[in-house]
Tab-separated table of C-alpha atoms in Angstrom:
chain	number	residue	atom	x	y	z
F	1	UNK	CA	-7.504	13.416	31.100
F	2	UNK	CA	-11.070	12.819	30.311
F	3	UNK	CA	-11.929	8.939	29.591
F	4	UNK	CA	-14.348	7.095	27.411
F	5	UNK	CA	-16.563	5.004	29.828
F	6	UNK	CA	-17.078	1.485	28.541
F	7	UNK	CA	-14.715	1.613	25.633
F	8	UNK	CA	-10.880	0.080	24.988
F	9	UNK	CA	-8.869	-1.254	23.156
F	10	UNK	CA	-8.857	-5.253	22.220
F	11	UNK	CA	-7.931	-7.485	25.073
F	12	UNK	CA	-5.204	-10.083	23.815
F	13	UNK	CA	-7.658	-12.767	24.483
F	14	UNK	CA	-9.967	-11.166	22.063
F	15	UNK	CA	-7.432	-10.481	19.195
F	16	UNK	CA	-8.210	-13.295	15.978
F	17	UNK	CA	-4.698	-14.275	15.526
F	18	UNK	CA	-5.729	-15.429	12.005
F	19	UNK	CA	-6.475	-11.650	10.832
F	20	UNK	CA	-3.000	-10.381	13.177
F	21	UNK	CA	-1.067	-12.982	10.866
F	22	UNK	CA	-2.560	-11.865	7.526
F	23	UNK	CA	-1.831	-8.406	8.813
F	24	UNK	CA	1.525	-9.540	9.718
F	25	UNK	CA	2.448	-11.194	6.213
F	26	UNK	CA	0.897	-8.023	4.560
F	27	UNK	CA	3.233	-5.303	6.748
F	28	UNK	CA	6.621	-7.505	5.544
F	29	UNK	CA	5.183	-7.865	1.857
F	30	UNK	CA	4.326	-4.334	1.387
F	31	UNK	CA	7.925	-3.602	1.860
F	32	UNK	CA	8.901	-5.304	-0.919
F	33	UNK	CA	7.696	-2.688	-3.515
F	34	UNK	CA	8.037	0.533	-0.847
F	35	UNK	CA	11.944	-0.377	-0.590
F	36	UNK	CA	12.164	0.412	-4.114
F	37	UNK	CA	10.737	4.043	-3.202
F	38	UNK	CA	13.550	4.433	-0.349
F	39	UNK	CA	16.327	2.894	-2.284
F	40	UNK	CA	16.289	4.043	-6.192
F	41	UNK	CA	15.892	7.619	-8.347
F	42	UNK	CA	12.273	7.693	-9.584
F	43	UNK	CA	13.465	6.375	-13.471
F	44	UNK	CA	15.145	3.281	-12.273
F	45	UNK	CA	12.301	1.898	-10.278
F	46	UNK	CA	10.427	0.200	-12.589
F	47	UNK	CA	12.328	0.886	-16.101
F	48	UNK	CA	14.732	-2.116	-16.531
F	49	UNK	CA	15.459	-0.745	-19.775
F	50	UNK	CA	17.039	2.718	-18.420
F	51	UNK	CA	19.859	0.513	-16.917
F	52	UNK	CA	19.967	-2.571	-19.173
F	53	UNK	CA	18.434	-5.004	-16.490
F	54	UNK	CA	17.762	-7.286	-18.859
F	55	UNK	CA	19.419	-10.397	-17.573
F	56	UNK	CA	20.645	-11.761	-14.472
F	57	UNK	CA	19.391	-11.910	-10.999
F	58	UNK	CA	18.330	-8.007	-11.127
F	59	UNK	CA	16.099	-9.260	-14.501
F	60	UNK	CA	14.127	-12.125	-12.338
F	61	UNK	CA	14.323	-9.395	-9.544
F	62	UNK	CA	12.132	-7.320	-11.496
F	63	UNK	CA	9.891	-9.695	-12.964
F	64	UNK	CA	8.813	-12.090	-9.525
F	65	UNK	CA	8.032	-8.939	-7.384
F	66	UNK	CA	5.667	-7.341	-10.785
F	67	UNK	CA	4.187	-11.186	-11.273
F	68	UNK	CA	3.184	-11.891	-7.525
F	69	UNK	CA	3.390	-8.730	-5.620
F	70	UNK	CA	2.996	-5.517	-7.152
F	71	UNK	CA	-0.196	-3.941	-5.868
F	72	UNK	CA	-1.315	-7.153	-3.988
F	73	UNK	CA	0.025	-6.743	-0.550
F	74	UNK	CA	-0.840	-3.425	-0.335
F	75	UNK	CA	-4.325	-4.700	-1.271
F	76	UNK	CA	-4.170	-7.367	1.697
F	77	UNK	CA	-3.041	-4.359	4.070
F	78	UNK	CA	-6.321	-2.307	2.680
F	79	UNK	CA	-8.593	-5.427	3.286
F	80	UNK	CA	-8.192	-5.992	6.672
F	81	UNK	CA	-7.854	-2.219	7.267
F	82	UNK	CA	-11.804	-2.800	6.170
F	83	UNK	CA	-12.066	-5.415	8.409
F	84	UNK	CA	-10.834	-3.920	11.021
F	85	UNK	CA	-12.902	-1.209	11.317
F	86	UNK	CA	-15.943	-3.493	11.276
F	87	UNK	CA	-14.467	-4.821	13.915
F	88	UNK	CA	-13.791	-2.326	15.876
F	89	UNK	CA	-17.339	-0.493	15.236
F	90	UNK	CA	-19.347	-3.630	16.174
F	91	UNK	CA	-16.867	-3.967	19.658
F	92	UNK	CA	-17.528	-0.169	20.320
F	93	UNK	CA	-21.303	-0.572	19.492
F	94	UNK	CA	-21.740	-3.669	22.181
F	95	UNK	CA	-19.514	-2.085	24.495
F	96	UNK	CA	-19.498	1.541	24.711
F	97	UNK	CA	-21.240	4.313	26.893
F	98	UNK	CA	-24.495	5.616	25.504
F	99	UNK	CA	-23.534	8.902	26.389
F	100	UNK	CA	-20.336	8.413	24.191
F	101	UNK	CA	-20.831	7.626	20.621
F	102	UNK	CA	-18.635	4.410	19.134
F	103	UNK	CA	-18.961	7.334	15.771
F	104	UNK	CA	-16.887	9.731	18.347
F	105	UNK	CA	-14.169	7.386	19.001
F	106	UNK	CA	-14.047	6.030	15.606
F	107	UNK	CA	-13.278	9.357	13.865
F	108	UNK	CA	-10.982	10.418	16.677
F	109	UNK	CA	-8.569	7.752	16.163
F	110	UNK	CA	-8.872	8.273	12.346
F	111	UNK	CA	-8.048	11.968	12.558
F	112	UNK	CA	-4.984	10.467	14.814
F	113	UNK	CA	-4.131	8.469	12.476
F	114	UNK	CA	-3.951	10.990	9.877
F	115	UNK	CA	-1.868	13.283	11.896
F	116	UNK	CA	0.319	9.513	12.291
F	117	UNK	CA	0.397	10.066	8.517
F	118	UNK	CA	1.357	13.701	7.855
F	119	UNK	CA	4.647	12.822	10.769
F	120	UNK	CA	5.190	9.545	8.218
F	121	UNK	CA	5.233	11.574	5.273
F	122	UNK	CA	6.942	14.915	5.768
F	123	UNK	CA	8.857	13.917	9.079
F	124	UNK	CA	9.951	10.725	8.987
F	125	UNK	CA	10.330	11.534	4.879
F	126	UNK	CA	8.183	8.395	3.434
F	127	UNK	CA	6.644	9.732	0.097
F	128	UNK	CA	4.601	6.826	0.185
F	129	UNK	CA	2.693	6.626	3.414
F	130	UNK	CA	-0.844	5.017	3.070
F	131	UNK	CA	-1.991	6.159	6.592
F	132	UNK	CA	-2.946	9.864	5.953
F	133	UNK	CA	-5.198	8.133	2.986
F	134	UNK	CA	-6.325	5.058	4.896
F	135	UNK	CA	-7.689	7.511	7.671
F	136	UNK	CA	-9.156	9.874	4.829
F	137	UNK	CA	-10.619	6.696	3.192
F	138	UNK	CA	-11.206	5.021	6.340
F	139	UNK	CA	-13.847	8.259	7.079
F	140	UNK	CA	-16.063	7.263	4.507
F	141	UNK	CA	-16.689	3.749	5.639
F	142	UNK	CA	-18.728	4.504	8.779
F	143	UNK	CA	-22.135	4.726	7.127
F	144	UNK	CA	-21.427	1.309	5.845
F	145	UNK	CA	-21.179	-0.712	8.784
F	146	UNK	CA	-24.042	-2.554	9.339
F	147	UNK	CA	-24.461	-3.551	5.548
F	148	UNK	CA	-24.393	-7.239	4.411
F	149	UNK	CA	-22.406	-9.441	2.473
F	150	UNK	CA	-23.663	-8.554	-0.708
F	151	UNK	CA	-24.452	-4.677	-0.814
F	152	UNK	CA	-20.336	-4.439	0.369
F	153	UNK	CA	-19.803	-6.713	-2.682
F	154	UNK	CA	-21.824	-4.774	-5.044
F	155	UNK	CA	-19.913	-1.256	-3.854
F	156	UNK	CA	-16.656	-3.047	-4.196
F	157	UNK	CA	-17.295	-3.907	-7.694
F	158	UNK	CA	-18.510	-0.547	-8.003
F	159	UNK	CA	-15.339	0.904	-7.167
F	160	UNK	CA	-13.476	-1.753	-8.859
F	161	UNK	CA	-15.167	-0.346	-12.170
F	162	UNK	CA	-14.242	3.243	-11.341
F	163	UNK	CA	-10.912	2.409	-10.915
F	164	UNK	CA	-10.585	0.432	-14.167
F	165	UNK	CA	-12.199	3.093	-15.684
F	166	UNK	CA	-10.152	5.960	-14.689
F	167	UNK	CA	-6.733	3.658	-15.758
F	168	UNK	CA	-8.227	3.008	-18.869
F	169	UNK	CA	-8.863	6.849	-19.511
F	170	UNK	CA	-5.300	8.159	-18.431
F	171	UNK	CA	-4.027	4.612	-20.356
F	172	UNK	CA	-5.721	6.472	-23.630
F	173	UNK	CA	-4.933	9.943	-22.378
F	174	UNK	CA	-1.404	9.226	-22.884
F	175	UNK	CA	-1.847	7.929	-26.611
F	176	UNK	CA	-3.357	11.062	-27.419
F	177	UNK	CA	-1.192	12.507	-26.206
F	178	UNK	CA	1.425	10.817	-28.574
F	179	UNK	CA	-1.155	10.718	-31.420
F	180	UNK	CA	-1.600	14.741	-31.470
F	181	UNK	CA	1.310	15.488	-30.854
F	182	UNK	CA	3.289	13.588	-33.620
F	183	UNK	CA	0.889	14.623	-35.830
F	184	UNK	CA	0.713	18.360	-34.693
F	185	UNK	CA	4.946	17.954	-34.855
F	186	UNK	CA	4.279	16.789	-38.814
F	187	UNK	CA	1.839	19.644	-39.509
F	188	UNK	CA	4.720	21.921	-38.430
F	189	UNK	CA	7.258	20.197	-40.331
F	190	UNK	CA	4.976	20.615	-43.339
F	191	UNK	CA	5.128	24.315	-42.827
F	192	UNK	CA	1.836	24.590	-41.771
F	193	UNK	CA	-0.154	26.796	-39.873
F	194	UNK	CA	-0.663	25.574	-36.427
F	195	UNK	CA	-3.933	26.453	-33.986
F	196	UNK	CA	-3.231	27.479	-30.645
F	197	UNK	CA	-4.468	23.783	-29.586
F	198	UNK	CA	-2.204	22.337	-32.075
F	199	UNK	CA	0.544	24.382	-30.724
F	200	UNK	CA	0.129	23.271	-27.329
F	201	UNK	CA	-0.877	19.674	-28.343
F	202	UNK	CA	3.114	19.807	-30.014
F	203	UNK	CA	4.743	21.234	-27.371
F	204	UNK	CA	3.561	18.897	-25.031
F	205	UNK	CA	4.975	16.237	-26.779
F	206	UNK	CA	8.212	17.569	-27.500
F	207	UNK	CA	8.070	18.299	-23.805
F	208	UNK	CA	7.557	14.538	-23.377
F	209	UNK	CA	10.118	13.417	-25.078
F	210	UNK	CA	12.994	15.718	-24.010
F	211	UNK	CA	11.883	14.676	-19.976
F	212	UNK	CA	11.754	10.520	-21.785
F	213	UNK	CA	15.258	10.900	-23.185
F	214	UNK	CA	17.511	8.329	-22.070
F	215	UNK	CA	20.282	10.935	-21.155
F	216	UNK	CA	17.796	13.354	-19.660
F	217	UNK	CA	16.470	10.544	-17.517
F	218	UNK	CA	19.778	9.481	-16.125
F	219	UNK	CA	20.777	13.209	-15.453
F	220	UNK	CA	17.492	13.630	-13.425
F	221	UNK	CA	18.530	10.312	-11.548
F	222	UNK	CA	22.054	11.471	-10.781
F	223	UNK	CA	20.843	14.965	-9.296
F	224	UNK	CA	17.893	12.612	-7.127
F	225	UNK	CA	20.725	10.460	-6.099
F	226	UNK	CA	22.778	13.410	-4.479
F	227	UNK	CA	20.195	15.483	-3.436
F	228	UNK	CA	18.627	11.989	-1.246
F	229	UNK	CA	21.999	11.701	0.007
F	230	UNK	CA	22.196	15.357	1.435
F	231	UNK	CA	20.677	16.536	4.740
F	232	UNK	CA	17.736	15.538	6.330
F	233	UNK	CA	16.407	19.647	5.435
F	234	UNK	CA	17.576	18.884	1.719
F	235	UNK	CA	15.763	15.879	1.415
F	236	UNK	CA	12.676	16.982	3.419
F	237	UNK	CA	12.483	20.171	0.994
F	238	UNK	CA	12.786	17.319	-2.126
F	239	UNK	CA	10.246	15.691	-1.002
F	240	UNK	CA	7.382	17.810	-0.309
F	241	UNK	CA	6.073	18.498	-3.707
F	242	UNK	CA	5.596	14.509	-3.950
F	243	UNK	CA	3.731	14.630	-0.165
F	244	UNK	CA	1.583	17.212	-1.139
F	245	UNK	CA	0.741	15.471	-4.486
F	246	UNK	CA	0.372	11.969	-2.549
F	247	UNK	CA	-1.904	13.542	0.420
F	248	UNK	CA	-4.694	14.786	-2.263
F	249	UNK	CA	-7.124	11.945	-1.980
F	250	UNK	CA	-9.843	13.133	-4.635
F	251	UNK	CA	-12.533	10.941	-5.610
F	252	UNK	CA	-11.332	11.559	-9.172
F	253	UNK	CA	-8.110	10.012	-8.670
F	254	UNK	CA	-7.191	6.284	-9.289
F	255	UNK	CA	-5.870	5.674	-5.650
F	256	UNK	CA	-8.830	6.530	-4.327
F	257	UNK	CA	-10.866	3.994	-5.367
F	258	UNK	CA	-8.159	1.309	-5.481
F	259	UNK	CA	-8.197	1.507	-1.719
F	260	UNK	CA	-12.135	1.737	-1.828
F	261	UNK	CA	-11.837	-1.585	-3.522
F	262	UNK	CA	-10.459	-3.196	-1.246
F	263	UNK	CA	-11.842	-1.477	1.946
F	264	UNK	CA	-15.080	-2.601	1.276
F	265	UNK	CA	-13.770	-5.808	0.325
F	266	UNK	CA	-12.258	-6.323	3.286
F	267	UNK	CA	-15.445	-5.726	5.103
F	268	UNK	CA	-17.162	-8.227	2.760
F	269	UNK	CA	-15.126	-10.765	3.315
F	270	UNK	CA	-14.703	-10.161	6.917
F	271	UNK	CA	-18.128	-10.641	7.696
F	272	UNK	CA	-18.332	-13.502	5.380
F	273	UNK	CA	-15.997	-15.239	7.240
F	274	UNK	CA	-13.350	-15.751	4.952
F	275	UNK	CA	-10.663	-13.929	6.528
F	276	UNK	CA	-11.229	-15.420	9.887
F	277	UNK	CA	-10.745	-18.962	8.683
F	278	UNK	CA	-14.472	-20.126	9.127
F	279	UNK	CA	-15.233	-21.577	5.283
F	280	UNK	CA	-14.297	-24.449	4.332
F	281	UNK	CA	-10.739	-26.145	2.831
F	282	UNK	CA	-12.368	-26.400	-0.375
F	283	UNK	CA	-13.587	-23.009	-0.522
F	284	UNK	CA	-9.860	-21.379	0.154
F	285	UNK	CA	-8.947	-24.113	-2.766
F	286	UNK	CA	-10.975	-22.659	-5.582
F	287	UNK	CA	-10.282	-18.942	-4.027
F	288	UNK	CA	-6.441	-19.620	-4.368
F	289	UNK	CA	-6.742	-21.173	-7.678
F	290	UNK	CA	-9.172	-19.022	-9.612
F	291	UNK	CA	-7.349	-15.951	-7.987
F	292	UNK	CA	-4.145	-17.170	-9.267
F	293	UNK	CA	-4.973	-18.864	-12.184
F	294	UNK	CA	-6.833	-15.580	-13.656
F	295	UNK	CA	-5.319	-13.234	-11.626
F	296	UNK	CA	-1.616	-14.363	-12.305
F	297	UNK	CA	-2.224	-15.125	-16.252
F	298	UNK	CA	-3.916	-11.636	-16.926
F	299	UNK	CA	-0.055	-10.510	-15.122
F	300	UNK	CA	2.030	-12.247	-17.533
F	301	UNK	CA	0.366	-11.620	-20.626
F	302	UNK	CA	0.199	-7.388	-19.398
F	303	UNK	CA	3.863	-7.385	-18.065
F	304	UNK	CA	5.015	-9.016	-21.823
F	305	UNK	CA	2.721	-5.867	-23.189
F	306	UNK	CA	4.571	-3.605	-21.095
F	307	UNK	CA	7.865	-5.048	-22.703
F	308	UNK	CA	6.761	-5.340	-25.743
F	309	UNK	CA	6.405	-1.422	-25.819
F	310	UNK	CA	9.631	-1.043	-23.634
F	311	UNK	CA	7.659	0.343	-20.792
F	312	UNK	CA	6.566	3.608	-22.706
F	313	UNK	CA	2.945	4.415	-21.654
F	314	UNK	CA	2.156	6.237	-24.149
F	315	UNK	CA	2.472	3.110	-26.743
F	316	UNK	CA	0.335	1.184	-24.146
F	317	UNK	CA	-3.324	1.655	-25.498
F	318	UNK	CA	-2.115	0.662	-29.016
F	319	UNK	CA	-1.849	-3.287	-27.480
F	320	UNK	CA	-4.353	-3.210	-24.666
F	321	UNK	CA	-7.988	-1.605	-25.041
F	322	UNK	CA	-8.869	-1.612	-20.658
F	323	UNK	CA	-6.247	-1.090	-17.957
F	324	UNK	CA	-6.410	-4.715	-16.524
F	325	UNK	CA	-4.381	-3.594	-13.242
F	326	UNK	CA	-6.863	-2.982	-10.373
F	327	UNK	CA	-8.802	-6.259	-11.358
F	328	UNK	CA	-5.426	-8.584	-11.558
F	329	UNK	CA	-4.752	-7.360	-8.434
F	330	UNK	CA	-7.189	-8.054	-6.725
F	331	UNK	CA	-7.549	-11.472	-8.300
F	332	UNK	CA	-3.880	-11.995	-7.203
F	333	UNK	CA	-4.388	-11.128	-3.218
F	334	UNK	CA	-7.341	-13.427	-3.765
F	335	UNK	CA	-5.060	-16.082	-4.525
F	336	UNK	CA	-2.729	-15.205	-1.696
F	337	UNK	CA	-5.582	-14.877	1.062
F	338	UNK	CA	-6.671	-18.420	-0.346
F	339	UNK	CA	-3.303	-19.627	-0.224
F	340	UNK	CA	-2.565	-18.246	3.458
F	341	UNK	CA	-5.903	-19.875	4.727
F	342	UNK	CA	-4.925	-23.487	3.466
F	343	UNK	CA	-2.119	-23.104	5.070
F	344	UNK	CA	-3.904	-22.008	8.389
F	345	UNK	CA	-6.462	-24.576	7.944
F	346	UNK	CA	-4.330	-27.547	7.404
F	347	UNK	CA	-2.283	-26.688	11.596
F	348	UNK	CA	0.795	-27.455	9.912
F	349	UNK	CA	2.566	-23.773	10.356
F	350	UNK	CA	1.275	-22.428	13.266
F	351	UNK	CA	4.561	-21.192	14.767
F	352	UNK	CA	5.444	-19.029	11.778
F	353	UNK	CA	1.526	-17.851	11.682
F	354	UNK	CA	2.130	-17.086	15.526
F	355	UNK	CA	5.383	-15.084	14.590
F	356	UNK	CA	3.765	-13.169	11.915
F	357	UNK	CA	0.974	-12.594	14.423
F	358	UNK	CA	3.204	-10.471	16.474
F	359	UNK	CA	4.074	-8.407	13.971
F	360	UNK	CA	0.542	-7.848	12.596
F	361	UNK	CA	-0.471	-6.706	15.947
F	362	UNK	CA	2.430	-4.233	16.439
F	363	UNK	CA	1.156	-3.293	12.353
F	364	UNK	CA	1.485	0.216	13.140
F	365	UNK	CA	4.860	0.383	14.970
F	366	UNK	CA	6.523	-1.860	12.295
F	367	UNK	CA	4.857	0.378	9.224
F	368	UNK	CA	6.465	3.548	10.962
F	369	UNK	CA	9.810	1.316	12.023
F	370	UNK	CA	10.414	0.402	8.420
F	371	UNK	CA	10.297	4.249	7.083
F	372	UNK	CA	12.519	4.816	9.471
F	373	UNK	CA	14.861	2.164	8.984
F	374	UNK	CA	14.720	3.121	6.018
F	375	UNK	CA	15.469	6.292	5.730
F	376	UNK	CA	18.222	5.635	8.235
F	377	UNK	CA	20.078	2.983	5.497
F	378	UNK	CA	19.387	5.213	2.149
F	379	UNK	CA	19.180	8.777	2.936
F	380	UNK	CA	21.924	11.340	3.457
F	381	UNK	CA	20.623	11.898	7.157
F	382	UNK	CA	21.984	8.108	7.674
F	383	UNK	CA	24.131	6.009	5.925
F	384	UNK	CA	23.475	7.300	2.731
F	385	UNK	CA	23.209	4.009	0.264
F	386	UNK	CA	20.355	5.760	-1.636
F	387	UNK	CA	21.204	4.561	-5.630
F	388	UNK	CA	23.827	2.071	-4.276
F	389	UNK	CA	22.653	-0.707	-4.290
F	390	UNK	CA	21.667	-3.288	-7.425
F	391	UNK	CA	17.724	-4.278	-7.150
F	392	UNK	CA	18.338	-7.712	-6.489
F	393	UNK	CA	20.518	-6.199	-3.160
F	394	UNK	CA	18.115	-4.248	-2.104
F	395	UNK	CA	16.009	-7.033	-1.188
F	396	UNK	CA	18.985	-8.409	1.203
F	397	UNK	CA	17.974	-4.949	3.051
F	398	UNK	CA	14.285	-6.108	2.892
F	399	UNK	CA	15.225	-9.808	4.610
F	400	UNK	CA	17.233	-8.127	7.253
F	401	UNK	CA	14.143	-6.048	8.266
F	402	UNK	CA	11.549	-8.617	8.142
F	403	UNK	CA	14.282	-10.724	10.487
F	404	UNK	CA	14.081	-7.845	12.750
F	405	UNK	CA	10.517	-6.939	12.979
F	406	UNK	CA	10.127	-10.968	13.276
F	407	UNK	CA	12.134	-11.052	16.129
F	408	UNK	CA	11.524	-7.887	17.990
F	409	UNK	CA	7.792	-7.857	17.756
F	410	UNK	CA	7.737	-11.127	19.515
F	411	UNK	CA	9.864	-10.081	22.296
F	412	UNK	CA	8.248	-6.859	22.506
F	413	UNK	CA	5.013	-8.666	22.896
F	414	UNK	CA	5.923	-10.690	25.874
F	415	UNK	CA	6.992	-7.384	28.110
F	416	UNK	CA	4.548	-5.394	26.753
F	417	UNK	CA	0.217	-5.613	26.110
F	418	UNK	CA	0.874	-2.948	22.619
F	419	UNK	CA	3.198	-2.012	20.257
F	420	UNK	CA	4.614	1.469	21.347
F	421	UNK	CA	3.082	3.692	18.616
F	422	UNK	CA	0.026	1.376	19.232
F	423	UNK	CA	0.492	2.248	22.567
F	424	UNK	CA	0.356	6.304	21.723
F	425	UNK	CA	-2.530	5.696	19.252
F	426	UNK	CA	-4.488	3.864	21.547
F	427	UNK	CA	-4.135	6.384	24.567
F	428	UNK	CA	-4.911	9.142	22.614
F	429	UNK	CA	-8.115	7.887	20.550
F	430	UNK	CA	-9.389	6.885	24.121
F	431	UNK	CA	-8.698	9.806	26.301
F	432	UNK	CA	-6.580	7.659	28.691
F	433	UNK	CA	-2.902	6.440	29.059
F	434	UNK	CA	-3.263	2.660	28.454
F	435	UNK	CA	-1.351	-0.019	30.477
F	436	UNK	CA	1.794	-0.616	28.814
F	437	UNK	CA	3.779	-3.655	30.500
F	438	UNK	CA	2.206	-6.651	30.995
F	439	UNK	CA	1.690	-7.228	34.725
F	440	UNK	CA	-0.044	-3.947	34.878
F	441	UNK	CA	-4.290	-4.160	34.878
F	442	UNK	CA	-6.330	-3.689	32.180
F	443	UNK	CA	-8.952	-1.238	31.219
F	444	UNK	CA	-11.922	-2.299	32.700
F	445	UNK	CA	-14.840	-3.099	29.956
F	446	UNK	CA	-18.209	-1.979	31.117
C-alpha cells in the first residue's frame, strides 16, 4: 500500500487531554437529544402537547434537556471539530513530506469520513448523522487555516448572522403562510373569486392543517411506530427520503451555517487558547456566566413563547420578531465550555476528565457505537422498543450507554493505541495499516 512519508496520526503523548475530555463530554451529551430521534415517531419528539406531557417527570424531562442542551452539545462537538482540524493542518504542515501535500491528506480523510457518514446514515439507519456534513463542511475550512484570532471571529459572526437570518425568514415564512391562507380560506367562504395564487395560498393551508390535526398526527405516529419496528429493509426504505433530505448541505440552508458557526469558532477559540485551558480562572468565570446568564435567560423566555403558542410555528412570529436560536446556543455552550474549564483549572476532577478523555479520543467509534446501539434497542431489526418507552425512560437508555462507552473506552485504551473505527480511518487517510495494540511500534515521524 503506498504510504505518506513524514505524516501520522497523533502520538498519545501528543494528544491535549483537555480538548479529548471536552470531546468526550460532547459525544455523551449529544446523545441526549439524538436518542429522541431513535426512540419516538417524529410528532412526539418535541410536542408535549400531542401526548399531554404536561406534568410529571416526562414535563421536567422535556423542559431541562430544551433549557441546557438542545443545540449546545452538538455545538461543542462542531467546535472542536474546528479545532481539530487546525490541529491537525498545523501537525501535517511541520511534519509532512514536501512531496506530499498536508491539503492531500486532509481532504482524503474528509472524503473518508464522508463515506463514514453515508454507512452511518443509510446503513447503520441514523437519520441524523453529522459526519457526511462535518466532512462536507469540514472541506471548506482549509483556506482558513492560517487566519488569526479575529478574522475567524469576524466569519463566525458572519455566519452566526446568516443563520439568524435564514430562521427568522422561514420563522415569518410560516406566518404567511397562516396569514394568506386564512384569509384566502375567508375570501372563499365569502363566495369570492379566487386567483390562482390565492388558490394555492388556501390549499396550502388547508393542507397544513389536515397534516397538524391532532388525530392525523397520532395516526402518522402509529404507522412510524410499526413501520420502525419492521425489518431492517422496511426501515432502511423509511428512512431514505429523510437521508437524502439530511445529506443536502446547501449554503442556503440553516444547518449549514449553524455548523459554520461553530467551526470557525472552534478554530477561534482554539488558537486563542481557550479550549486548551491556557486563560486564566477569571476569564472561564465571566465566559460561564455571561454565556449562561444571557444565553440561558434568552432560553426561558423563547421556550415560554413556544408554549404560549402551544408549539405551533406558524403562530411563532406573532410573539417573537428574530429567531433567537443559533445565538442562545451558542451563548449556552459558551457557558458550558466556561463551566468545564473551571472545573479543569481548579485539579479537583481529574479522574472523571481522564475518563471522559477516553471516550473523546475513541469520538468516532463511540458516535458510530451509539447508532448502533441504538438501533439495536428501538428498531424492528433488534429489540424493537421504538415508541415504548416514556421520555423520561428513555434517558435510563441514555445512562446505560454513557456507562458503557465510559467503561469500555478506557479499557479499550489500555490494549489498544486507537479506537477501532479510528483505527480504519486512520489507516486509510494515511495509506498504511496503523499499529493497533499497544506494544506494537509506532509510525515513525520524519
Amino acid at each position: 500500500m503506498l504510504t505518506t512519508p513524514g505524516a501520522a496520526p497523533l502520538r498519545a503523548t501528543e494528544r491535549l487531554q483537555i480538548i479529548d475530555s471536552l470531546r468526550g463530554i460532547a459525544l455523551l451529551g449529544i446523545l441526549l437529544m439524538n436518542i429522541l430521534m431513535f426512540a419516538l415517531p417524529d410528532n412526539r419528539e418535541n410536542d408535549i402537547y400531542l401526548y399531554n406531557e404536561l406534568s410529571g417527570p416526562d414535563y421536567y424531562t422535556w423542559w431541562t434537556v430544551n433549557l441546557f442542551f438542545e443545540g449546545t452539545m452538538r455545538g461543542i462537538f462542531s467546535l472542536l471539530f474546528g479545532a481539530g482540524c487546525v490541529l491537525l493542518l498545523e501537525r501535517l504542515e511541520r511534519r509532512t513530506n514536501p512531496l506530499t501535500p498536508a491539503a492531500e491528506i486532509y481532504y482524503r480523510r474528509l472524503l473518508w469520513l464522508l463515506a463514514f457518514g453515508l454507512i452511518d446514515a443509510n446503513l447503520l439507519l441514523w437519520t441524523g448523522d453529522v459526519l457526511f456534513v462535518y466532512a462536507l463542511g469540514g472541506m471548506v475550512l482549509y483556506p482558513f487555516r492560517r487566519l488569526g484570532v479575529r478574522p475567524l471571529l469576524i466569519i463566525a459572526a458572519v455566519a452566526l448572522v446568516m443563520g439568524t437570518l435564514l430562521g427568522t425568514l422561514d420563522m415569518h415564512g410560516k406566518k404567511e403562510l397562516r396569514i394568506k391562507g386564512e384569509q384566502a380560506v375567508l375570501l372563499a367562504k365569502q363566495g369570492a373569486k379566487l386567483t390562482a395564487e390565492q388558490t394555492k395560498q388556501k390549499e396550502a393551508w388547508e393542507d397544513h392543517l389536515k397534516e397538524m390535526a391532532p388525530a392525523a398526527r397520532l395516526k402518522a405516529d402509529a404507522e412510524q411506530v410499526k413501520t420502525m419496528r419492521g425489518g431492517y429493509f422496511q426501515v432502511m426504505g423509511y428512512l431514505l427520503p429523510s437521508n437524502e433530505k439530511n445529506q443536502n448541505l446547501s449554503p442556503y440552508g440553516l444547518f449549514y451555517w449553524d455548523l459554520m458557526v461553530c467551526f470557525f469558532l472552534g478554530m477561534a477559540l482554539f488558537k486563542a487558547g481557550v479550549l486548551t485551558g491556557l486563560r486564566s480562572r477569571r476569564f472561564y468565570a465571566v465566559l460561564m456566566l455571561a454565556g449562561y446568564g444571557l444565553g440561558l435567560s434568552l432560553n426561558y423566555w423563547e421556550i415560554c413563547v413556544w408554549m404560549g403558542v402551544k408549539l405551533d410555528e406558524t403562530l411563532l412570529a406573532d410573539r417573537v420578531f428574530i429567531s433567537w436560536y443559533e445565538i442562545r446556543r451558542v451563548l449556552v455552550l459558551l457557558g458550558h465550555i466556561g463551566l468545564i474549564m473551571l472545573v479543569y483549572r481548579a485539579g479537583f476532577a481529574k479522574r472523571l476528565l481522564a475518563w471522559l478523555a477516553a471516550v473523546g479520543q475513541m469520538a468516532f467509534t463511540n458516535y458510530l457505537m451509539q447508532s448502533i446501539l441504538c438501533g439495536l434497542f428501538f428498531y424492528g431489526v433488534g429489540l424493537g422498543w421504538y415508541g415504548a418507552l416514556a421520555r423520561h425512560e428513555i434517558y435510563y437508555v441514555v445512562f446505560a450507554i454513557w456507562g458503557l462507552q465510559l467503561i469500555y473506552s478506557n479499557i479499550w485504551l489500555r490494549h489498544f493505541h486507537f479506537g477501532p473505527f479510528e483505527w480504519a480511518w486512520r489507516s486509510l487517510t494515511y495509506w498504511k495499516r496503523q499499529p493497533f495494540r499497544k506494544g506494537a511500534p509506532m509510525m515513525q515521524i520524519a
